[in-house]
mmCIF file of C-alpha atoms in Angstrom:
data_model
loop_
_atom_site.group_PDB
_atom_site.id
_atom_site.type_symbol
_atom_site.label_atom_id
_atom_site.label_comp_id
_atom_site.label_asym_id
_atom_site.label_seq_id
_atom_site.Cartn_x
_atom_site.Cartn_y
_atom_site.Cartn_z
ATOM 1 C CA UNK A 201 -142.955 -66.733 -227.576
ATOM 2 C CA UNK A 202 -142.203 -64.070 -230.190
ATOM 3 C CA UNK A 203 -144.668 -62.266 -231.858
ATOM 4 C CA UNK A 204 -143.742 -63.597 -235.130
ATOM 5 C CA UNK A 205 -144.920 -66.965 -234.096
ATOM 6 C CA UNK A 206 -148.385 -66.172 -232.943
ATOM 7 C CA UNK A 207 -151.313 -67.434 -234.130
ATOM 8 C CA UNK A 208 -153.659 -65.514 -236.398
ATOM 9 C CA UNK A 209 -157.476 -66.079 -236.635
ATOM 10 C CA UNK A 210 -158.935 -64.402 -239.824
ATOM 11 C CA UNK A 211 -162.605 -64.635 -239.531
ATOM 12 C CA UNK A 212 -165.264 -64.276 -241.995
ATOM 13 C CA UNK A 213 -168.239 -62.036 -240.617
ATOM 14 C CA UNK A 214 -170.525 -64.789 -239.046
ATOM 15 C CA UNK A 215 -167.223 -66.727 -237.876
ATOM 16 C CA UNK A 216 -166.376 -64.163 -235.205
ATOM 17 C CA UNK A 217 -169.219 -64.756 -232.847
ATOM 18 C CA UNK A 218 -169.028 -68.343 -233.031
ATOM 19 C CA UNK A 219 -165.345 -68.441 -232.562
ATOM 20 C CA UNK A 220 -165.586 -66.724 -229.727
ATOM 21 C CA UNK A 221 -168.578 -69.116 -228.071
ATOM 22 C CA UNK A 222 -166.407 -71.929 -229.299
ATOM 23 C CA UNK A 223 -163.182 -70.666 -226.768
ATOM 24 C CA UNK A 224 -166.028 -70.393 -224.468
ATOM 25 C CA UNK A 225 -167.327 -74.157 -224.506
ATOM 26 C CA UNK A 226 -164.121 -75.440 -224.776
ATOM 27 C CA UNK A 227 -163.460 -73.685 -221.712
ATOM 28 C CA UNK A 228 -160.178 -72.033 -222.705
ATOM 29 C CA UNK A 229 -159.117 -68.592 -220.792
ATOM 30 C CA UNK A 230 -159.467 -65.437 -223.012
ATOM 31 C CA UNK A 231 -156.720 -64.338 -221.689
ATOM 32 C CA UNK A 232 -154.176 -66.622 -222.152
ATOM 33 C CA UNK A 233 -155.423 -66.871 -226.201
ATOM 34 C CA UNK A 234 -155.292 -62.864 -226.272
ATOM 35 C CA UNK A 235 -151.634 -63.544 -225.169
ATOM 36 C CA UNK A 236 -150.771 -66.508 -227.519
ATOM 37 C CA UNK A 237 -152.780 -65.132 -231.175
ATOM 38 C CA UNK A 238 -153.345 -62.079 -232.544
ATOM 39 C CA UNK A 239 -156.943 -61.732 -234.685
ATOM 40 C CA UNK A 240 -156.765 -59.918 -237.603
ATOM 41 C CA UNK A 241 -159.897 -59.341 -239.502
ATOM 42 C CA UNK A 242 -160.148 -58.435 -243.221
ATOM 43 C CA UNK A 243 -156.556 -58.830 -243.700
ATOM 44 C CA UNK A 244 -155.795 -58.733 -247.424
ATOM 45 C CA UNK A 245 -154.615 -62.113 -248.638
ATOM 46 C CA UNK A 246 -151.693 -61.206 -250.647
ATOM 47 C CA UNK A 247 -150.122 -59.779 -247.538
ATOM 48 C CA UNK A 248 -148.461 -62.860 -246.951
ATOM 49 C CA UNK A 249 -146.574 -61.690 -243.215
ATOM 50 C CA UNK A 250 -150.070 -61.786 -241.769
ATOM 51 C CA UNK A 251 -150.449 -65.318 -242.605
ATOM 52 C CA UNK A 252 -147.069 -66.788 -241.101
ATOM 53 C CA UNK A 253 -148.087 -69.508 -238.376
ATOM 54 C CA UNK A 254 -151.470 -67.977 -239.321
ATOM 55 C CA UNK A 255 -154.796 -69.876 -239.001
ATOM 56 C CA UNK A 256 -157.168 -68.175 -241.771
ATOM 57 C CA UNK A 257 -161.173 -68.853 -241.111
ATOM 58 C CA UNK A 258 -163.384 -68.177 -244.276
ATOM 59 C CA UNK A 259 -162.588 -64.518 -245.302
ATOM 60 C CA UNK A 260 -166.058 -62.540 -245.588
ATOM 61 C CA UNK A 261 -167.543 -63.107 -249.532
ATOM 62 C CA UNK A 262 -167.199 -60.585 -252.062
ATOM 63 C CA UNK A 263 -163.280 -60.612 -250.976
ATOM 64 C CA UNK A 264 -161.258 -60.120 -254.535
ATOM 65 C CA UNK A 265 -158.069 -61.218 -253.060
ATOM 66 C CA UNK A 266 -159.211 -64.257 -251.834
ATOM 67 C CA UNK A 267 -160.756 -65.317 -255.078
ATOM 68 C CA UNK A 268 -157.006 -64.923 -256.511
ATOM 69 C CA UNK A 269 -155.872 -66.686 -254.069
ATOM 70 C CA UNK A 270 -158.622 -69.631 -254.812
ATOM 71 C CA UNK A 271 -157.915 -69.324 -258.774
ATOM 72 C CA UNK A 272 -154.412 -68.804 -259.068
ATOM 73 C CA UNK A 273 -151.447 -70.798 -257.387
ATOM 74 C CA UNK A 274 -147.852 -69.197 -258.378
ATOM 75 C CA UNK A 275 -144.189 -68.397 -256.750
ATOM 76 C CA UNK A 276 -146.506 -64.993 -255.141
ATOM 77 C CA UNK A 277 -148.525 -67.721 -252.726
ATOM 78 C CA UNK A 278 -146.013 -70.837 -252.402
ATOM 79 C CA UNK A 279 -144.838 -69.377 -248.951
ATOM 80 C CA UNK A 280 -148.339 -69.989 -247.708
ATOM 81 C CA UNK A 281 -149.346 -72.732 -249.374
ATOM 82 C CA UNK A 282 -146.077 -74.418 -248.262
ATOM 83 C CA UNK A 283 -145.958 -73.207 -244.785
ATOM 84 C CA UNK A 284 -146.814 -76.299 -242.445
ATOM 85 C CA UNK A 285 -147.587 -73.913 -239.625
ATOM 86 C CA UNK A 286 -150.554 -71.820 -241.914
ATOM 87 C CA UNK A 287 -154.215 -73.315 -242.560
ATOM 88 C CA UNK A 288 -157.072 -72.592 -244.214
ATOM 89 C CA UNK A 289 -160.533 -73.716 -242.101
ATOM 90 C CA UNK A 290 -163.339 -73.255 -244.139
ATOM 91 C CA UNK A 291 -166.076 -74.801 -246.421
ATOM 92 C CA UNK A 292 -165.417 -75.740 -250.448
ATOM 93 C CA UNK A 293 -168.395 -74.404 -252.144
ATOM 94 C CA UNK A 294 -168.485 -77.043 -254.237
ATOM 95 C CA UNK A 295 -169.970 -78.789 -251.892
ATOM 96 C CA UNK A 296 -172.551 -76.031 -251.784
ATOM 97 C CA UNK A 297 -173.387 -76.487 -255.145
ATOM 98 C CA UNK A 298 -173.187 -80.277 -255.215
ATOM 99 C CA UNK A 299 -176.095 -80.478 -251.831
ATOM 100 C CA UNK A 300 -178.311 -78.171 -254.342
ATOM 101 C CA UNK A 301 -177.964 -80.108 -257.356
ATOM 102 C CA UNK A 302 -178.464 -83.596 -255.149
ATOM 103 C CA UNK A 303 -181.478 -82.293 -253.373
ATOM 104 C CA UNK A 304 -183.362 -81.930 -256.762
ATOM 105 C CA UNK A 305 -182.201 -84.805 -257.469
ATOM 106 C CA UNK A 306 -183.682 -86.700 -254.414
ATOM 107 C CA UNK A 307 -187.013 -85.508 -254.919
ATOM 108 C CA UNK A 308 -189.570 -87.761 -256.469
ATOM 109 C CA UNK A 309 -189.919 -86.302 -260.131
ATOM 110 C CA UNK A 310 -186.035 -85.225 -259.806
ATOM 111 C CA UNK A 311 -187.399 -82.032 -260.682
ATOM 112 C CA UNK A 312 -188.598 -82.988 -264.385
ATOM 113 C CA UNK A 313 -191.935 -80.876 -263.723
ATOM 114 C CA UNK A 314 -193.744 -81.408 -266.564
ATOM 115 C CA UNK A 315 -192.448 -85.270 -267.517
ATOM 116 C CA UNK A 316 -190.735 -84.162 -270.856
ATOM 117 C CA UNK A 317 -187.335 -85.892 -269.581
ATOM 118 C CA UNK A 318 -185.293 -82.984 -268.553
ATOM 119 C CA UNK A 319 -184.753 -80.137 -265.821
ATOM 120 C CA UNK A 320 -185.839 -76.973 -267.275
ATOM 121 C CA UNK A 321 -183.822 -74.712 -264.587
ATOM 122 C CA UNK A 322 -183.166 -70.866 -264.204
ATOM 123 C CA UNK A 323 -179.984 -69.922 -262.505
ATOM 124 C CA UNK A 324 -179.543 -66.730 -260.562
ATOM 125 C CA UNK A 325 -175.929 -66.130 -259.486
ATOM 126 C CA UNK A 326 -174.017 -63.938 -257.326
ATOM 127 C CA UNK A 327 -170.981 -62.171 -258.127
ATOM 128 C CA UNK A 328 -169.780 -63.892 -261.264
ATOM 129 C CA UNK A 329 -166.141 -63.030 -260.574
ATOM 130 C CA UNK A 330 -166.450 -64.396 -256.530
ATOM 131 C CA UNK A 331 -165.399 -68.099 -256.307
ATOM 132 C CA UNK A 332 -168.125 -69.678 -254.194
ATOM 133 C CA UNK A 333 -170.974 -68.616 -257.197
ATOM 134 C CA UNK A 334 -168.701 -69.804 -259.948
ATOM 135 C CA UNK A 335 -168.651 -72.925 -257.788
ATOM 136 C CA UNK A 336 -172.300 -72.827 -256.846
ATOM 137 C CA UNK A 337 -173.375 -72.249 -260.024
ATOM 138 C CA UNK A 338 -171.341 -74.784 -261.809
ATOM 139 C CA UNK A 339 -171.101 -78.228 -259.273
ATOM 140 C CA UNK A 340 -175.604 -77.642 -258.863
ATOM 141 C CA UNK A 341 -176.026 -78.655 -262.315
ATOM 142 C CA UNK A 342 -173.077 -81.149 -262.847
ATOM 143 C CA UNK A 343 -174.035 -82.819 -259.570
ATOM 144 C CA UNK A 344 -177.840 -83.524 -261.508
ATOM 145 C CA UNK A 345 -175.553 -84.453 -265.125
ATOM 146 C CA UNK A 346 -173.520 -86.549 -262.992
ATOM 147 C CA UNK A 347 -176.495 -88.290 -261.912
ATOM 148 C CA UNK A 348 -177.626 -88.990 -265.486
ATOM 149 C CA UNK A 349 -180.404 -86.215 -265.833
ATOM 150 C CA UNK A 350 -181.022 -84.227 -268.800
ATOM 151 C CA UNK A 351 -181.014 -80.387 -267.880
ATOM 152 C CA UNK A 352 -181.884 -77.468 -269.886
ATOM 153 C CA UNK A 353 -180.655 -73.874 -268.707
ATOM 154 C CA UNK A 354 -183.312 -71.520 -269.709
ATOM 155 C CA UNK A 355 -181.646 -68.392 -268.181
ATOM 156 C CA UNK A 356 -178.536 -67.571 -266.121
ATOM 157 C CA UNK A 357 -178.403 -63.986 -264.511
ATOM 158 C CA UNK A 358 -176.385 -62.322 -262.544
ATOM 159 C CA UNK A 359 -178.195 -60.937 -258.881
ATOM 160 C CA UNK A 360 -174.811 -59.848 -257.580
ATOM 161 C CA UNK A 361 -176.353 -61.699 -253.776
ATOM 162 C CA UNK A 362 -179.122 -59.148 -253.734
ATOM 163 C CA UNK A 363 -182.298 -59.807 -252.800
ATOM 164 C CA UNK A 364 -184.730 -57.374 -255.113
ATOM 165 C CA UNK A 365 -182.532 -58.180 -257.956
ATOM 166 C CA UNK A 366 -182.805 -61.922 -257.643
ATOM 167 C CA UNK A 367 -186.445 -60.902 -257.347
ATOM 168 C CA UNK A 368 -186.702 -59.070 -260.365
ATOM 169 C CA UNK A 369 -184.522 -61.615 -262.424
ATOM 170 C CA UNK A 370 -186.780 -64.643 -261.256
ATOM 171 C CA UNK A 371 -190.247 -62.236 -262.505
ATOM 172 C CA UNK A 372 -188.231 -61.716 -265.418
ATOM 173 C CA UNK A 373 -187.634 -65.499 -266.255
ATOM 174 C CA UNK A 374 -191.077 -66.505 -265.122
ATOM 175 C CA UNK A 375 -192.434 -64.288 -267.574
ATOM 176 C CA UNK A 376 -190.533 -65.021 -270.495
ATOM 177 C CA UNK A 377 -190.627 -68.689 -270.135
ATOM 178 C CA UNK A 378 -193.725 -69.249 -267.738
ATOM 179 C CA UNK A 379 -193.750 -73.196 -267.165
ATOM 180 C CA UNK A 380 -191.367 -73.919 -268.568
ATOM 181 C CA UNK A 381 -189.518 -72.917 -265.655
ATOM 182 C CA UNK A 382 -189.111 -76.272 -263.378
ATOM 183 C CA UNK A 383 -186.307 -74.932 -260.984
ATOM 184 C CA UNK A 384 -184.546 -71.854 -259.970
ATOM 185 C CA UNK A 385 -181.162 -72.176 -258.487
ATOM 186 C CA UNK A 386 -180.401 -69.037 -256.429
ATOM 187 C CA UNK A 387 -176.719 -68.711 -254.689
ATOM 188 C CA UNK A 388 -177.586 -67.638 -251.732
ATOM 189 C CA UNK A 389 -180.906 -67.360 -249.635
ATOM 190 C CA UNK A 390 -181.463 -63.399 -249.743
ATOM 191 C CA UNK A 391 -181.815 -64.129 -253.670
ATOM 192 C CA UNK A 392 -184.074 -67.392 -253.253
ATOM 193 C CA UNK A 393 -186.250 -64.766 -250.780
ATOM 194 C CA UNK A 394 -186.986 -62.065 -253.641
ATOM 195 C CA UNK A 395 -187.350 -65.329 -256.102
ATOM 196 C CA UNK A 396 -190.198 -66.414 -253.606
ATOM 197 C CA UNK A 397 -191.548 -63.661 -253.762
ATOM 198 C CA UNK A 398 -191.922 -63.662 -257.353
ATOM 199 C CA UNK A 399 -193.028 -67.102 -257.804
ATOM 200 C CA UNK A 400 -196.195 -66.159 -255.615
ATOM 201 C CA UNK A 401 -196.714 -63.204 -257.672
ATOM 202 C CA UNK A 402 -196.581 -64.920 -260.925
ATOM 203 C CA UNK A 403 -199.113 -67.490 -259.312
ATOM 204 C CA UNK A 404 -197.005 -70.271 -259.071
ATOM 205 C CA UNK A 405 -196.408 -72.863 -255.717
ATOM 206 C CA UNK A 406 -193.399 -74.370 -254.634
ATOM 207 C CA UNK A 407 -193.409 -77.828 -254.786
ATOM 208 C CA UNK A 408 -195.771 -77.819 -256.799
ATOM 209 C CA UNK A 409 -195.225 -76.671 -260.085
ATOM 210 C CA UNK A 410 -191.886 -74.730 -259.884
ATOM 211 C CA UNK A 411 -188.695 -75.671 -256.967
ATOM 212 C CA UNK A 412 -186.322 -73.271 -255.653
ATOM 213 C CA UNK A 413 -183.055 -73.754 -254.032
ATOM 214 C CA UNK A 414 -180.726 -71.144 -252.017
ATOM 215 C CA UNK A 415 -177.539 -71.563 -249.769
ATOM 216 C CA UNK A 416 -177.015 -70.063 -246.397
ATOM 217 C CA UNK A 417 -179.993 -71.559 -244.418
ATOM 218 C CA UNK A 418 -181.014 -68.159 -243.357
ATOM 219 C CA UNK A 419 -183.472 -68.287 -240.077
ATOM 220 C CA UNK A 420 -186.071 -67.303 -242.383
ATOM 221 C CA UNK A 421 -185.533 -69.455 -245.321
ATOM 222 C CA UNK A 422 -185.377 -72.806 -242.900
ATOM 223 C CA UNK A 423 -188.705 -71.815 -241.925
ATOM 224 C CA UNK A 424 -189.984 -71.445 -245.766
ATOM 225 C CA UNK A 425 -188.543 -75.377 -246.416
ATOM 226 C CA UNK A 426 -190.401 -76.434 -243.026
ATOM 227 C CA UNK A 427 -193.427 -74.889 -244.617
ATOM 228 C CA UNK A 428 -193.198 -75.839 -248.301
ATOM 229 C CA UNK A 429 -192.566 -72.681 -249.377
ATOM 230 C CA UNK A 430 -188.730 -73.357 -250.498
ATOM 231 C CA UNK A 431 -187.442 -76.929 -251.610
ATOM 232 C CA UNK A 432 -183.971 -76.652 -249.924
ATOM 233 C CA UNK A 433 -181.559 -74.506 -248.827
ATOM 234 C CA UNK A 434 -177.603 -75.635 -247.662
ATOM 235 C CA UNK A 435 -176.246 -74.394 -244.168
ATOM 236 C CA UNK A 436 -172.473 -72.933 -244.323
ATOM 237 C CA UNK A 437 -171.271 -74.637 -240.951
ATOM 238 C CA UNK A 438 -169.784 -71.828 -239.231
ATOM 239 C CA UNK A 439 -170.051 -72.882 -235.801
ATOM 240 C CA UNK A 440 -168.660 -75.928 -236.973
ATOM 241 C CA UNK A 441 -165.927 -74.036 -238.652
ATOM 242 C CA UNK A 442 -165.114 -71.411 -235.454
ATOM 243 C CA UNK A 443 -164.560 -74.909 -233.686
ATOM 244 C CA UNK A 444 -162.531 -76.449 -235.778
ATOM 245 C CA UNK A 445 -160.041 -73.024 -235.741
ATOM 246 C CA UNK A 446 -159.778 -73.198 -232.458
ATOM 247 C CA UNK A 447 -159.250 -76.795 -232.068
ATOM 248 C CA UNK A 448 -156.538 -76.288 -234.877
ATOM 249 C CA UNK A 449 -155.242 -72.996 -232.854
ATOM 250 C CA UNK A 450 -154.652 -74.768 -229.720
ATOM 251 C CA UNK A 451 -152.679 -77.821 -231.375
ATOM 252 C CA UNK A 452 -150.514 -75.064 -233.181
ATOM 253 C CA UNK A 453 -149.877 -73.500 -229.816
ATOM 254 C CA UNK A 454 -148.980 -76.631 -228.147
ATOM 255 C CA UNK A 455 -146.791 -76.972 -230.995
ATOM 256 C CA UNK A 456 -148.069 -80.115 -232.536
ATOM 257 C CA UNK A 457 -148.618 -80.813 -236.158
ATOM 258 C CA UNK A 458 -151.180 -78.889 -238.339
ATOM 259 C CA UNK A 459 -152.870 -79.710 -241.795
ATOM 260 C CA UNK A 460 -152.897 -76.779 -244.302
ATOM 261 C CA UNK A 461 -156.205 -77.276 -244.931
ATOM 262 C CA UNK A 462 -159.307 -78.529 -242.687
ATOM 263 C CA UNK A 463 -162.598 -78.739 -244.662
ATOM 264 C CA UNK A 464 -166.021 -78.419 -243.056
ATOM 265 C CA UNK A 465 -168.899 -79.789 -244.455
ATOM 266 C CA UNK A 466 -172.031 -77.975 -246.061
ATOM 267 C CA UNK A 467 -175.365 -79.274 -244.629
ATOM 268 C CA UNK A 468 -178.553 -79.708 -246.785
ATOM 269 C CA UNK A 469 -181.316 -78.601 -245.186
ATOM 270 C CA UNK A 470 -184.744 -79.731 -246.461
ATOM 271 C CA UNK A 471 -188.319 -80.621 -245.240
ATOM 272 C CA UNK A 472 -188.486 -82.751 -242.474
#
């Protein structure tokens, strides 16, 4: 085999662990894989020879080349895109966006606090110009419209995925608009921790009189929802995903056919 028909694995930061317990359960020899692929990790996107007979796992966030590659599909990309042997194995953070909006909307006042007949929310976003928190921010709130509820966006700040600035845009909101505030949508969980922390300040209690949402299902935040202290967070698979790359690595080796792109789903994760 030639080198120019290995097999790449392009892993995201929390992808490389799992992929490698994943060759482990599946009991597949190190050895021969280090033979038969080639892992390349942070690999720019638009270097498109590193991503012939390539298998590409979710590149790590905050990567500007792979939100061109998300927005923008022109003659620059149509040699992946229309390569049968090249995948993408990841999550679409749609999805992400979708579980937050739907878990307000499972809850038993779908998150109209106060009874007035709509969802008074703050959203705190990551990087505005990063893919998944354009997603995130947008599919939360049309997954509630879509649902037939009223919403009402009271603020929408940028926390660039950092926890004391999602802290200190949630006091922020909480002062301006006090109760008015029913929900605040975070896009990730380190954000949704420094917006906990200001909802206690501000005297406030989750589930209660204010929800909050994040995505990533840190150890941490899990624990909140299992106490009450968060309303829901949404787990990016990525043990599901290192699976699925290998599975999809070992039928490229064997030479059968591949998809170009295998999804794996989000998980909500809420008080059980």
């Amino acid at each position: 085999m030639s080198f120019k028909k290995n097999i790449a694995l392009v892993l995201g930061a929390g992808a490389g662990v799992a992929i490698g317990k994943a060759i482990k359960d599946k009991k597949i020899c190190p050895l021969c894989v280090a033979k038969k692929a080639v892992a390349y990790t942070q690999v720019h996107v638009q270097d498109t020879e590193k991503y012939n007979n390539g298998v590409a796992l979710t590149p790590p966030m905050g990567w500007s080349s792979w939100n061109t590659f998300r927005n923008t599909i022109d003659e620059a990309y149509e040699g992946i895109l229309n390569n049968p042997t090249v995948c993408y194995v990841g999550a679409d953070a749609r999805q992400s966006g979708t579980f937050q909006g739907e878990i307000v909307a499972e809850l038993p006042d779908h998150g109209d606090i106060n009874g007035d007949g709509k969802i008074s929310y703050v959203m705190i976003e990551g990087d505005p110009e990063n893919i998944d928190a354009q997603y995130r921010t947008e599919y939360s709130i049309k997954a509630l419209t879509d649902a037939g509820y009223e919403v009402e966006c009271l603020d929408d700040q940028v926390g660039n995925w950092d926890q004391t600035k999602g802290q200190e845009l949630a006091a922020n909101a909480l002062t301006q608009y006090g109760d008015a505030v029913e929900v605040i949508f975070c896009n990730n969980d380190a954000m949704a921790l420094g917006a906990a922390a200001a909802i206690t300040a501000a005297g406030r209690t989750v589930g209660e009189d204010i929800y909050l949402l994040g995505v990533d299902a840190l150890d941490e935040c899990v624990e909140m929802v299992n106490n009450g202290t968060m309303t829901g967070t949404v787990l990016n698979d990525h043990i599901g995903q290192s699976h699925t790359a290998v599975d999809v690595a070992i039928k490229a080796l064997n030479g059968e056919k591949i998809d170009n792109y295998y999804w794996v789903d989000y998980v909500k994760v809420t008080k059980q």
